[in-house]
Short mmCIF file of C-alpha atoms in Angstrom, two decimals:
data_model
loop_
_atom_site.label_atom_id
_atom_site.label_comp_id
_atom_site.label_asym_id
_atom_site.label_seq_id
_atom_site.Cartn_x
_atom_site.Cartn_y
_atom_site.Cartn_z
CA MET A 11 0.34 0.01 0.43
CA ASP A 12 1.39 3.63 -0.57
CA THR A 13 2.51 5.77 2.71
CA GLN A 14 -0.10 8.54 2.07
CA GLU A 15 -3.18 5.30 1.16
CA ALA A 16 -1.90 4.10 4.48
CA LEU A 17 -2.16 6.77 6.30
CA LYS A 18 -6.06 8.00 4.58
CA SER A 19 -7.05 5.14 6.07
CA ALA A 20 -5.34 5.65 8.95
CA GLU A 21 -6.94 8.79 9.42
CA ALA A 22 -10.60 7.36 8.07
CA LEU A 23 -10.08 4.50 10.54
CA LEU A 24 -9.27 7.71 13.51
CA THR A 25 -12.80 9.50 12.27
CA GLY A 26 -13.96 11.56 15.86
CA TYR A 27 -10.03 11.93 16.92
CA ALA A 28 -8.61 14.31 17.33
CA SER A 29 -5.58 14.03 14.75
CA THR A 30 -2.17 15.93 12.57
CA ARG A 31 0.18 14.59 10.45
CA SER A 32 3.29 15.19 11.87
CA GLU A 33 5.81 15.05 9.72
CA GLU A 34 5.31 13.08 6.12
CA ASN A 35 5.08 9.91 6.95
CA ARG A 36 3.20 10.74 10.06
CA LEU A 37 -0.57 10.05 11.26
CA ASP A 38 -0.57 11.52 15.05
CA GLY A 39 -4.08 10.66 16.45
CA THR A 40 -4.51 11.68 20.27
CA LEU A 41 -7.25 9.38 22.81
CA ALA A 42 -8.98 9.06 25.93
CA PRO A 43 -7.33 6.31 27.69
CA GLU A 44 -11.23 5.17 27.78
CA ASN A 45 -10.69 5.29 23.73
CA LEU A 46 -8.04 3.46 23.07
CA CYS A 47 -8.47 -0.26 23.11
CA ALA A 48 -11.73 0.26 20.81
CA VAL A 49 -9.83 2.38 18.76
CA VAL A 50 -6.75 -0.22 18.64
CA SER A 51 -9.75 -3.15 18.29
CA ASN A 52 -10.47 -1.00 15.11
CA LEU A 53 -7.20 -0.63 13.62
CA VAL A 54 -6.69 -4.65 14.42
CA ALA A 55 -9.37 -5.59 13.00
CA ALA A 56 -9.00 -3.41 9.53
CA ARG A 57 -5.22 -5.40 9.21
CA TRP A 58 -3.73 -1.95 9.93
CA GLY A 59 0.05 -2.77 10.06
CA TYR A 60 1.33 -3.32 13.08
CA LEU A 61 2.26 -2.19 16.39
CA MET A 62 6.20 -1.67 16.74
CA ALA A 63 6.13 -0.12 20.14
CA ILE A 64 5.57 2.49 22.87
CA THR A 65 7.22 5.20 23.77
CA GLY A 66 6.39 6.85 27.31
CA LEU A 67 6.55 10.72 27.68
CA ASP A 68 7.34 12.66 30.42
CA GLN A 69 6.42 15.79 30.34
CA VAL A 70 6.87 17.60 34.36
CA THR A 71 6.54 21.29 33.03
CA LEU A 72 2.25 20.55 31.58
CA GLY A 73 2.20 18.00 34.50
CA GLN A 74 1.19 15.25 32.25
CA LEU A 75 3.07 11.49 31.19
CA GLU A 76 1.59 10.86 27.58
CA ILE A 77 1.99 6.84 26.05
CA LEU A 78 3.05 6.99 22.54
CA TYR A 79 1.46 3.30 20.08
CA HIS A 80 3.43 3.78 17.05
CA PHE A 81 2.61 1.29 14.26
CA GLY A 82 3.33 0.84 11.61
CA ALA A 83 2.42 0.30 8.04
CA GLY A 84 5.41 -0.08 5.43
CA ALA A 85 6.40 3.12 5.34
CA ALA A 86 3.94 5.33 6.89
CA ILE A 87 4.10 4.97 10.84
CA LEU A 88 0.65 5.79 12.78
CA THR A 89 0.80 7.19 16.83
CA LEU A 90 -1.64 7.17 19.01
CA ARG A 91 -1.49 9.12 22.27
CA ILE A 92 -2.60 9.31 25.33
CA PRO A 93 -2.42 12.13 27.60
CA LEU A 94 -2.90 11.00 31.61
CA PRO A 95 -1.75 12.86 34.33
CA ARG A 96 1.88 12.24 36.45
CA ILE A 97 0.63 11.76 39.47
CA PRO A 98 -0.67 9.74 41.03
CA ILE A 99 0.34 6.70 39.53
CA PRO A 100 -1.67 6.86 35.18
CA SER A 101 -3.72 3.90 35.10
CA VAL A 102 -4.41 3.00 31.39
CA ASP A 103 -6.81 -0.40 29.96
CA SER A 104 -3.96 -3.21 28.55
CA ILE A 105 -3.79 -4.23 24.78
CA CYS A 106 -2.77 -7.38 25.69
CA PRO A 107 -6.42 -8.87 25.10
CA ILE A 108 -6.15 -7.71 21.47
CA ILE A 109 -2.50 -7.59 20.95
CA PRO A 110 -0.89 -10.22 23.31
CA TYR A 111 2.54 -9.31 21.86
CA ALA A 112 3.05 -6.43 23.11
CA ASN A 113 3.07 -7.64 26.31
CA VAL A 114 6.78 -6.69 26.75
CA TYR A 115 6.21 -3.06 26.02
CA GLU A 116 2.85 -2.73 28.90
CA ARG A 117 5.78 -4.35 30.88
CA GLU A 118 8.39 -2.19 30.66
CA LEU A 119 6.58 1.70 30.27
CA GLY A 120 5.40 0.70 33.56
CA GLU A 121 8.20 -0.31 35.58
CA MET A 122 10.22 2.37 34.10
CA PHE A 123 7.85 5.63 34.02
CA GLY A 124 5.18 4.20 36.51
CA VAL A 125 1.75 3.52 35.12
CA GLU A 126 -0.53 0.63 35.16
CA PHE A 127 -2.34 -1.72 32.86
CA ARG A 128 -5.63 -2.71 33.45
CA ASN A 129 -6.22 -6.51 32.71
CA SER A 130 -2.66 -6.76 31.75
CA PRO A 131 -1.72 -10.75 32.06
CA ASN A 132 1.21 -10.20 33.42
CA THR A 133 2.73 -7.22 35.25
CA ASP A 134 5.62 -8.37 36.32
CA ARG A 135 9.27 -7.23 35.91
CA LEU A 136 11.00 -7.63 32.74
CA PHE A 137 14.74 -4.99 33.19
CA LEU A 138 14.68 -4.22 36.52
CA PRO A 139 16.09 -5.74 39.49
CA ASP A 140 13.60 -7.74 42.09
CA ASP A 141 15.40 -5.54 44.96
CA TRP A 142 14.82 -2.67 42.75
CA ARG A 143 13.23 0.19 44.81
CA SER A 144 9.86 0.48 45.21
CA ALA A 145 8.05 3.38 42.94
CA VAL A 146 11.22 4.74 41.36
CA TYR A 147 10.87 5.55 38.09
CA PRO A 148 14.06 5.85 36.71
CA LEU A 149 12.88 6.90 32.65
CA ARG A 150 10.70 9.37 34.47
CA LYS A 151 12.72 13.02 34.25
CA ASP A 152 12.19 13.78 37.47
CA ALA A 153 13.31 9.72 39.29
CA VAL A 154 15.75 9.45 41.52
CA LEU A 155 18.88 6.93 40.62
CA ASN A 156 21.67 7.67 43.17
CA GLU A 157 20.92 7.17 46.65
CA GLU A 158 24.52 8.47 48.32
CA MET B 23 3.98 -36.81 49.89
CA ASP B 24 0.93 -37.60 47.88
CA THR B 25 0.79 -39.14 44.64
CA THR B 26 -1.84 -38.35 43.47
CA VAL B 27 -1.37 -34.25 42.62
CA PRO B 28 0.96 -33.55 39.11
CA GLN B 29 4.02 -32.63 39.78
CA ARG B 30 5.15 -29.41 38.48
CA PHE B 31 9.36 -28.66 37.20
CA VAL B 32 9.99 -25.61 36.74
CA VAL B 33 13.38 -25.79 34.93
CA PRO B 34 15.31 -22.37 35.19
CA ILE B 35 17.50 -22.07 32.05
CA GLY B 36 20.14 -18.61 32.92
CA PRO B 37 20.90 -16.03 33.48
CA GLN B 38 24.21 -17.37 33.22
CA HIS B 39 24.66 -18.12 28.97
CA PRO B 40 20.96 -19.27 28.58
CA ALA B 41 22.32 -20.90 25.07
CA LEU B 42 24.78 -17.95 24.17
CA LYS B 43 27.53 -16.64 26.61
CA GLU B 44 24.83 -12.99 27.49
CA PRO B 45 22.39 -13.22 29.98
CA GLY B 46 18.88 -13.58 30.18
CA HIS B 47 16.76 -15.79 32.16
CA PHE B 48 13.55 -17.81 31.13
CA GLU B 49 11.36 -20.88 33.57
CA PHE B 50 10.58 -23.81 31.67
CA THR B 51 7.88 -25.50 33.10
CA VAL B 52 8.08 -29.11 31.96
CA ASP B 53 6.16 -32.16 31.79
CA GLY B 54 8.88 -35.24 31.57
CA GLU B 55 10.70 -33.76 28.44
CA GLN B 56 7.79 -31.83 27.32
CA VAL B 57 7.72 -28.18 27.68
CA THR B 58 4.95 -26.60 29.17
CA GLY B 59 5.27 -23.13 30.07
CA ALA B 60 8.17 -20.19 29.64
CA SER B 61 8.29 -16.82 31.41
CA VAL B 62 11.06 -14.46 30.19
CA ARG B 63 13.48 -12.36 32.73
CA LEU B 64 15.93 -9.46 31.40
CA GLY B 65 18.44 -6.84 32.33
CA TYR B 66 21.34 -8.28 32.99
CA ALA B 67 22.68 -6.80 30.31
CA HIS B 68 20.77 -3.05 31.54
CA ARG B 69 22.89 -0.24 30.75
CA GLY B 70 20.00 2.81 31.06
CA ILE B 71 21.63 4.57 28.31
CA GLU B 72 17.99 5.59 27.28
CA LYS B 73 18.41 7.86 30.37
CA ALA B 74 21.88 8.49 29.98
CA THR B 75 21.15 10.66 26.59
CA GLU B 76 18.82 12.44 28.21
CA GLY B 77 22.08 13.84 29.83
CA ARG B 78 23.87 14.23 27.31
CA ASN B 79 25.10 16.50 23.76
CA TRP B 80 23.49 15.03 19.33
CA VAL B 81 27.56 14.06 19.20
CA GLN B 82 27.49 12.25 22.31
CA ASN B 83 24.98 10.65 22.19
CA LEU B 84 25.70 9.09 18.65
CA TYR B 85 29.10 7.66 20.48
CA LEU B 86 27.18 6.17 22.82
CA LEU B 87 24.05 4.39 21.28
CA GLU B 88 26.32 3.21 19.18
CA ARG B 89 27.15 1.31 21.81
CA ILE B 90 24.38 -0.96 22.60
CA CYS B 91 25.33 -3.22 19.81
CA GLY B 92 29.05 -5.11 20.07
CA ILE B 93 27.41 -6.34 16.62
CA CYS B 94 25.48 -3.82 14.68
CA SER B 95 26.88 -0.98 16.72
CA HIS B 96 26.99 0.56 13.61
CA VAL B 97 23.84 0.36 12.88
CA HIS B 98 22.48 1.82 15.64
CA ALA B 99 24.09 4.71 14.55
CA THR B 100 22.70 4.71 11.82
CA ALA B 101 18.97 5.21 12.85
CA TYR B 102 20.34 7.57 15.19
CA CYS B 103 21.59 9.71 12.66
CA LEU B 104 19.46 9.20 9.90
CA GLY B 105 16.93 10.47 12.17
CA VAL B 106 18.84 13.01 14.71
CA GLU B 107 19.66 14.94 10.32
CA LYS B 108 15.92 14.95 9.96
CA LEU B 109 14.88 16.93 12.37
CA ALA B 110 17.54 19.30 12.49
CA GLY B 111 16.98 19.39 8.86
CA VAL B 112 20.04 18.50 7.28
CA THR B 113 20.13 16.00 3.28
CA PRO B 114 23.58 13.83 4.08
CA PRO B 115 25.48 14.17 0.66
CA PRO B 116 25.05 11.38 -1.08
CA ARG B 117 28.89 9.58 -1.14
CA ALA B 118 28.33 9.64 2.78
CA GLN B 119 24.74 7.46 2.37
CA ALA B 120 26.15 4.83 -0.05
CA ILE B 121 29.59 4.68 2.43
CA ARG B 122 26.48 3.87 5.29
CA VAL B 123 24.85 1.25 3.51
CA LEU B 124 28.54 -0.27 2.13
CA VAL B 125 28.94 -0.44 6.17
CA ALA B 126 25.44 -1.49 7.20
CA GLU B 127 25.99 -4.60 4.65
CA LEU B 128 29.68 -5.09 5.59
CA GLU B 129 28.00 -5.56 8.75
CA ARG B 130 25.22 -8.06 8.20
CA ILE B 131 27.29 -10.41 6.90
CA HIS B 132 29.73 -10.39 9.88
CA SER B 133 26.43 -10.75 12.58
CA HIS B 134 24.79 -13.54 10.65
CA LEU B 135 27.83 -15.61 10.06
CA LEU B 136 28.31 -14.80 13.90
CA TRP B 137 24.71 -16.03 14.41
CA LEU B 138 25.56 -19.01 11.26
CA GLY B 139 28.35 -20.00 14.01
CA VAL B 140 26.45 -20.03 17.40
CA ALA B 141 23.16 -21.54 15.64
CA ALA B 142 25.76 -24.79 14.79
CA HIS B 143 27.18 -25.00 18.11
CA GLU B 144 24.22 -25.04 19.62
CA ALA B 145 23.60 -28.22 17.47
CA GLY B 146 26.45 -29.46 18.35
CA PHE B 147 28.12 -29.23 15.51
CA ASP B 148 31.05 -27.27 16.57
CA THR B 149 32.87 -27.48 13.17
CA LEU B 150 30.80 -25.91 10.71
CA PHE B 151 31.35 -22.37 13.58
CA MET B 152 34.71 -22.80 13.21
CA TYR B 153 34.72 -22.65 9.68
CA SER B 154 31.82 -19.89 9.49
CA TRP B 155 33.67 -17.85 12.35
CA ARG B 156 37.08 -18.91 10.76
CA ASP B 157 35.26 -16.31 7.69
CA ARG B 158 33.72 -14.29 9.64
CA GLU B 159 37.32 -13.12 9.90
CA THR B 160 37.47 -12.25 6.84
CA VAL B 161 34.93 -9.45 7.20
CA MET B 162 36.04 -9.09 10.00
CA ASP B 163 39.22 -7.66 8.41
CA ILE B 164 37.69 -5.57 5.91
CA LEU B 165 35.81 -3.55 8.89
CA GLU B 166 39.54 -3.19 10.19
CA ALA B 167 40.50 -1.61 7.04
CA LEU B 168 38.04 0.56 6.24
CA THR B 169 37.41 2.32 9.71
CA GLY B 170 40.06 1.56 12.32
CA ASN B 171 38.33 -1.21 14.53
CA ARG B 172 36.38 -4.42 14.66
CA VAL B 173 33.47 -4.05 16.29
CA ASN B 174 32.26 -0.32 17.31
CA TYR B 175 33.23 0.91 13.83
CA SER B 176 32.23 4.61 14.41
CA ALA B 177 31.80 5.11 10.98
CA ASN B 178 29.13 7.77 11.02
CA LEU B 179 28.90 11.74 11.77
CA LEU B 180 26.34 13.87 12.06
CA GLY B 181 25.18 15.37 8.90
CA GLY B 182 27.78 12.55 6.82
CA VAL B 183 30.38 9.57 7.28
CA LYS B 184 34.07 9.84 8.98
CA PHE B 185 35.92 7.65 5.74
CA ASP B 186 36.66 7.69 2.54
CA LEU B 187 37.44 4.42 0.27
CA THR B 188 40.35 4.30 -1.84
CA SER B 189 41.14 2.15 -4.38
CA GLU B 190 43.02 0.11 -1.91
CA LEU B 191 40.23 -0.88 -0.41
CA THR B 192 37.85 -1.61 -3.29
CA ASP B 193 39.82 -4.05 -4.12
CA LYS B 194 40.53 -5.67 -1.01
CA ILE B 195 36.73 -5.64 0.29
CA TYR B 196 35.58 -7.28 -4.21
CA LYS B 197 38.19 -9.91 -2.93
CA GLY B 198 37.33 -10.67 0.78
CA LEU B 199 33.09 -11.09 -0.85
CA GLU B 200 34.86 -13.60 -3.84
CA LEU B 201 35.98 -15.63 -0.79
CA LEU B 202 33.27 -15.21 1.66
CA GLU B 203 30.05 -15.56 -1.54
CA GLU B 204 32.36 -19.39 -2.30
CA ARG B 205 32.46 -20.27 1.44
CA THR B 206 28.68 -19.36 1.35
CA TYR B 207 27.09 -21.69 -1.44
CA GLN B 208 29.03 -24.31 0.55
CA TYR B 209 27.42 -23.38 3.93
CA VAL B 210 22.85 -23.43 1.69
CA ASP B 211 24.55 -27.32 0.80
CA VAL B 212 25.67 -27.80 4.82
CA VAL B 213 22.88 -27.17 6.38
CA THR B 214 19.93 -28.02 4.00
CA SER B 215 21.81 -31.50 3.57
CA ASP B 216 23.61 -32.49 6.86
CA ALA B 217 21.19 -34.99 8.20
CA THR B 218 22.53 -34.40 11.74
CA LEU B 219 22.00 -30.57 11.69
CA LEU B 220 18.68 -31.09 9.99
CA GLN B 221 17.29 -33.28 13.16
CA ARG B 222 18.06 -30.26 15.26
CA THR B 223 16.59 -27.42 12.40
CA ARG B 224 14.75 -29.52 10.03
CA GLY B 225 9.98 -28.84 11.70
CA VAL B 226 11.86 -27.82 15.30
CA GLY B 227 9.92 -24.26 15.51
CA VAL B 228 7.66 -23.86 13.33
CA THR B 229 6.49 -20.82 13.62
CA THR B 230 3.71 -20.69 10.56
CA ARG B 231 3.42 -17.12 8.61
CA GLU B 232 -0.23 -16.62 10.44
CA GLN B 233 1.76 -17.17 14.24
CA ALA B 234 4.76 -14.43 12.63
CA GLU B 235 1.61 -11.68 12.32
CA GLN B 236 0.52 -12.13 15.39
CA LEU B 237 3.32 -12.68 17.58
CA GLY B 238 4.63 -9.26 16.05
CA LEU B 239 8.03 -10.77 14.19
CA VAL B 240 10.35 -8.05 13.19
CA GLY B 241 13.55 -9.79 10.82
CA PRO B 242 15.26 -13.17 9.17
CA THR B 243 13.40 -14.42 11.54
CA ALA B 244 10.20 -12.98 9.96
CA ARG B 245 10.93 -14.04 6.57
CA ALA B 246 11.29 -17.43 7.37
CA SER B 247 7.96 -17.46 7.73
CA GLY B 248 7.12 -16.18 4.98
CA VAL B 249 6.31 -12.38 6.60
CA GLU B 250 7.87 -9.81 3.58
CA ARG B 251 8.69 -6.99 6.80
CA ASP B 252 11.91 -5.92 5.41
CA ILE B 253 12.44 -1.88 6.41
CA ARG B 254 15.37 -1.53 3.63
CA VAL B 255 12.26 -1.90 0.86
CA GLU B 256 9.37 -0.74 3.38
CA ALA B 257 11.06 3.03 3.89
CA PRO B 258 14.08 2.18 2.56
CA TYR B 259 16.45 4.73 4.56
CA ALA B 260 19.91 6.43 3.47
CA ALA B 261 21.17 5.38 0.57
CA TYR B 262 18.91 1.81 -0.17
CA PRO B 263 15.80 3.75 -2.71
CA ASP B 264 18.98 3.63 -4.51
CA PHE B 265 20.31 0.12 -4.47
CA PRO B 266 16.52 -1.79 -3.66
CA VAL B 267 17.35 -4.90 -2.54
CA LYS B 268 15.70 -8.25 -3.12
CA VAL B 269 14.53 -9.28 0.53
CA VAL B 270 14.19 -13.40 0.21
CA THR B 271 11.48 -15.02 2.02
CA ALA B 272 10.55 -18.44 3.05
CA THR B 273 7.78 -20.21 4.09
CA ALA B 274 8.53 -23.52 6.69
CA GLY B 275 9.08 -21.43 9.42
CA ASP B 276 11.30 -23.82 10.93
CA LEU B 277 15.07 -23.59 12.15
CA GLU B 278 16.26 -24.41 8.96
CA ALA B 279 14.36 -21.62 6.78
CA ARG B 280 16.03 -19.72 8.96
CA PHE B 281 19.23 -20.50 8.04
CA VAL B 282 18.59 -20.92 4.57
CA VAL B 283 17.11 -16.76 4.64
CA ARG B 284 20.09 -16.25 7.21
CA LEU B 285 22.27 -17.59 4.46
CA GLN B 286 20.57 -16.50 1.38
CA GLU B 287 20.62 -13.08 3.07
CA LEU B 288 24.30 -13.02 2.64
CA PHE B 289 24.73 -13.54 -1.00
CA GLU B 290 21.96 -9.97 -1.24
CA ALA B 291 24.74 -7.91 0.78
CA TYR B 292 27.30 -9.76 -1.67
CA ARG B 293 25.72 -8.26 -3.74
CA LEU B 294 24.54 -4.78 -3.05
CA ILE B 295 28.33 -3.96 -1.98
CA ARG B 296 29.52 -4.42 -5.60
CA ALA B 297 27.11 -3.23 -6.77
CA VAL B 298 27.08 0.23 -3.52
CA LEU B 299 31.32 0.06 -5.22
CA GLU B 300 30.93 0.34 -8.71
CA LYS B 301 28.30 3.34 -8.63
CA LEU B 302 29.25 5.36 -5.73
CA PRO B 303 28.51 9.57 -5.78
CA PRO B 304 31.65 11.29 -6.17
CA GLY B 305 31.13 14.20 -3.55
CA GLU B 306 30.70 15.52 0.30
CA LEU B 307 31.38 12.88 3.10
CA GLN B 308 29.36 15.06 5.28
CA ALA B 309 27.09 18.07 5.67
CA ARG B 310 27.06 20.77 7.82
CA MET B 311 25.22 20.29 10.93
CA PRO B 312 23.71 22.82 13.44
CA ARG B 313 24.65 22.37 17.85
CA LYS B 314 20.80 22.37 18.43
CA ILE B 315 18.51 20.90 17.44
CA LYS B 316 14.97 23.30 17.49
CA PRO B 317 11.41 21.47 19.09
CA ALA B 318 9.65 18.22 16.96
CA GLU B 319 10.38 14.47 17.30
CA THR B 320 10.36 11.99 14.55
CA VAL B 321 10.68 7.83 14.26
CA SER B 322 13.41 6.45 12.17
CA ARG B 323 13.04 2.95 11.45
CA VAL B 324 16.41 1.08 10.21
CA GLU B 325 16.98 -2.82 9.31
CA ALA B 326 19.43 -4.49 12.13
CA PRO B 327 20.57 -7.73 10.88
CA ARG B 328 18.57 -9.14 13.31
CA GLY B 329 15.06 -7.37 11.73
CA GLU B 330 13.69 -3.80 12.58
CA LEU B 331 15.61 -1.53 14.72
CA PHE B 332 12.98 1.76 15.69
CA TYR B 333 14.26 5.07 17.41
CA PHE B 334 12.10 7.82 18.33
CA ILE B 335 13.60 10.83 19.72
CA LYS B 336 12.15 13.80 20.81
CA SER B 337 14.27 17.38 20.17
CA ASN B 338 13.96 20.26 22.74
CA GLY B 339 15.47 23.37 20.95
CA THR B 340 19.08 22.15 23.31
CA ASP B 341 21.88 20.54 22.53
CA GLN B 342 20.64 17.60 24.55
CA PRO B 343 17.59 15.70 23.25
CA GLU B 344 14.45 15.63 25.59
CA ARG B 345 14.35 11.77 25.05
CA ILE B 346 15.36 8.73 22.80
CA LYS B 347 13.21 5.44 22.71
CA VAL B 348 15.60 2.63 21.43
CA ARG B 349 13.01 -0.86 20.66
CA THR B 350 15.33 -2.91 19.58
CA PRO B 351 14.48 -6.63 17.90
CA THR B 352 15.50 -8.41 19.33
CA LEU B 353 12.87 -7.24 21.96
CA CYS B 354 9.94 -8.47 19.59
CA ASN B 355 11.31 -11.71 18.78
CA LEU B 356 12.59 -12.86 22.40
CA ALA B 357 8.48 -13.05 23.54
CA SER B 358 7.76 -15.86 20.12
CA VAL B 359 10.10 -18.35 22.14
CA CYS B 360 8.14 -18.08 25.30
CA VAL B 361 5.12 -18.97 22.49
CA LEU B 362 6.86 -20.90 20.96
CA ALA B 363 8.57 -23.68 24.09
CA VAL B 364 5.69 -24.33 24.44
CA GLY B 365 5.36 -28.25 23.31
CA SER B 366 8.50 -28.50 22.04
CA GLN B 367 10.73 -30.94 23.45
CA LEU B 368 13.28 -29.27 26.46
CA ALA B 369 16.77 -30.58 24.82
CA ASP B 370 15.01 -28.04 21.39
CA VAL B 371 14.63 -24.99 24.07
CA PRO B 372 18.43 -23.98 22.93
CA MET B 373 17.96 -24.40 19.54
CA ILE B 374 15.32 -22.23 19.41
CA LEU B 375 16.16 -19.38 21.50
CA ALA B 376 19.60 -19.41 19.25
CA GLY B 377 17.14 -18.97 15.96
CA VAL B 378 16.31 -15.61 16.56
CA ASP B 379 19.16 -14.60 17.24
CA PRO B 380 18.79 -13.11 20.54
CA CYS B 381 21.33 -10.47 21.20
CA PHE B 382 20.85 -9.35 24.29
CA SER B 383 23.48 -5.91 24.73
CA CYS B 384 20.21 -4.83 22.76
CA ASN B 385 17.85 -5.74 24.89
CA ASP B 386 18.78 -4.78 28.14
CA ARG B 387 20.00 -1.08 28.43
CA MET B 388 21.44 -0.94 32.39
CA VAL B 389 23.23 -1.58 34.94
CA THR B 390 23.01 -2.30 38.91
CA VAL B 391 26.01 -3.18 41.08
CA TYR B 392 26.16 -4.99 43.76
CA SER B 393 28.73 -4.55 46.23
CA GLY B 394 28.21 -7.93 48.08
CA ASP B 395 25.69 -9.67 49.27
CA THR B 396 23.92 -7.14 52.39
CA ASP B 397 24.76 -4.36 50.88
CA HIS B 398 22.65 -3.97 47.79
CA THR B 399 23.49 -0.23 46.79
CA GLN B 400 24.02 1.34 43.45
CA TRP B 401 26.82 2.43 42.48
CA THR B 402 28.81 6.00 42.15
CA TRP B 403 31.13 5.40 38.59
CA LYS B 404 34.08 6.77 42.09
CA GLN B 405 33.47 4.02 43.56
CA LEU B 406 33.03 1.28 40.31
CA ARG B 407 36.72 3.00 38.89
CA GLN B 408 38.42 2.12 42.80
CA TYR B 409 37.19 -1.39 42.93
CA GLY B 410 38.32 -2.20 39.19
CA ILE B 411 41.23 -0.46 40.01
CA ASP B 412 41.89 -2.76 43.28
CA TYR B 413 40.69 -5.57 41.69
CA TYR B 414 43.00 -5.74 39.06
CA ARG B 415 45.97 -4.48 41.98
CA ARG B 416 45.33 -7.69 43.66
#
């Protein structure tokens, strides 16, 4: 599928949600957390690309933590952006019931940024040591990592 | 003991080299010889590189990110450079882009030959392991002659590359390729006809096309199951638009298909390198890069030897990035091991694991050093350095 065609069909799938073309080959859609699973189900049902990665963005000045779900179809990239409040621990529905392999991405994001994934089949630590101090999320901008 | 209750036996594998000389921890639940469940635990080589990038400038990060992986270092640097150049609106000269492709393909040869050796070793075929690693030295020598380094070649610069090709180097590459090509024919013959090896590979760890898509596999692992997924073709970057790649796929989806796909990709790499050498565009090697980059974000994707490598880069107007996210191909592929291992024989697990060509150091990006059983605190750089000095003095 042509990149622009792919982006157009992604736009159609995102009808009703705010979306912008952030780059030539990219479409960004901003969603409320409760709509995430519905949109992801639509993408999967339409066989639009595959989930490439989940990124966390800690925006201290805005007081929010944004979760970015990147989907790719050829050169076209669709990013679903979920802005959440930083405090208390934000929570969002797990997309594992729809895309099972998202689990490793969610586990990484959960422990690194302190995000709770509801209905996740597995929320064990993936990368951090077993004795890592609880409530220290290393990739948050204000994380204190060195206690001397 | 109540014998009527079925016992659940858990076989821990790792963290000390489960199949490979890299750390990862797997727990396999077994019923006799059959695997009934599996789980994975990573992080033993995690170095906190994503976090570390936020405190360094754009140039320093190039050298840091290149050290994520010792096998596919060039591809990490390329993904980073392409992303940062896009953010800064800089177009590297065509000659630099072609040299990036050249090194990337040489790296693919070295990585695939390395994997061939490791996989052969796991299968108990050490002769093949030694032959393939001997031949790998040919490409290592080429890389060293080109860049001065066997690993972490440091060929990239922001805005271009560091070195040029001379006719002497070109001759060396042609000569090396000739030998490697001849040897690769031999390897294809061995992996498709050697009866002992085939017992370990044919029909083992079968991944159907459907499974490969559901598990989100990438790279040669996905292509061996018939999924035509290759960033060099889907979203050509650097000089790949000028040097198109032919995707190699297989349909069987077993370990044998993964051997064949990776070996056939070697022929494609030889062809690409010759094409680049023949049509190397003339001109400059580097474009000028600004020190600071305006706030923006981009996604940069490249095809590493193990599959799609994903970089998300966000700038904030300073000379340091706001956030760099790295998603390596191993993370996509490793999770599949837990699914594929279920139902197979425990003895096949190392082969299934090696079959995805996992790279743990790519995957893990932070380390905690324990200074003994009681003191579980993180060490500072100063303490770590002192420990090293004291250790070697003894």
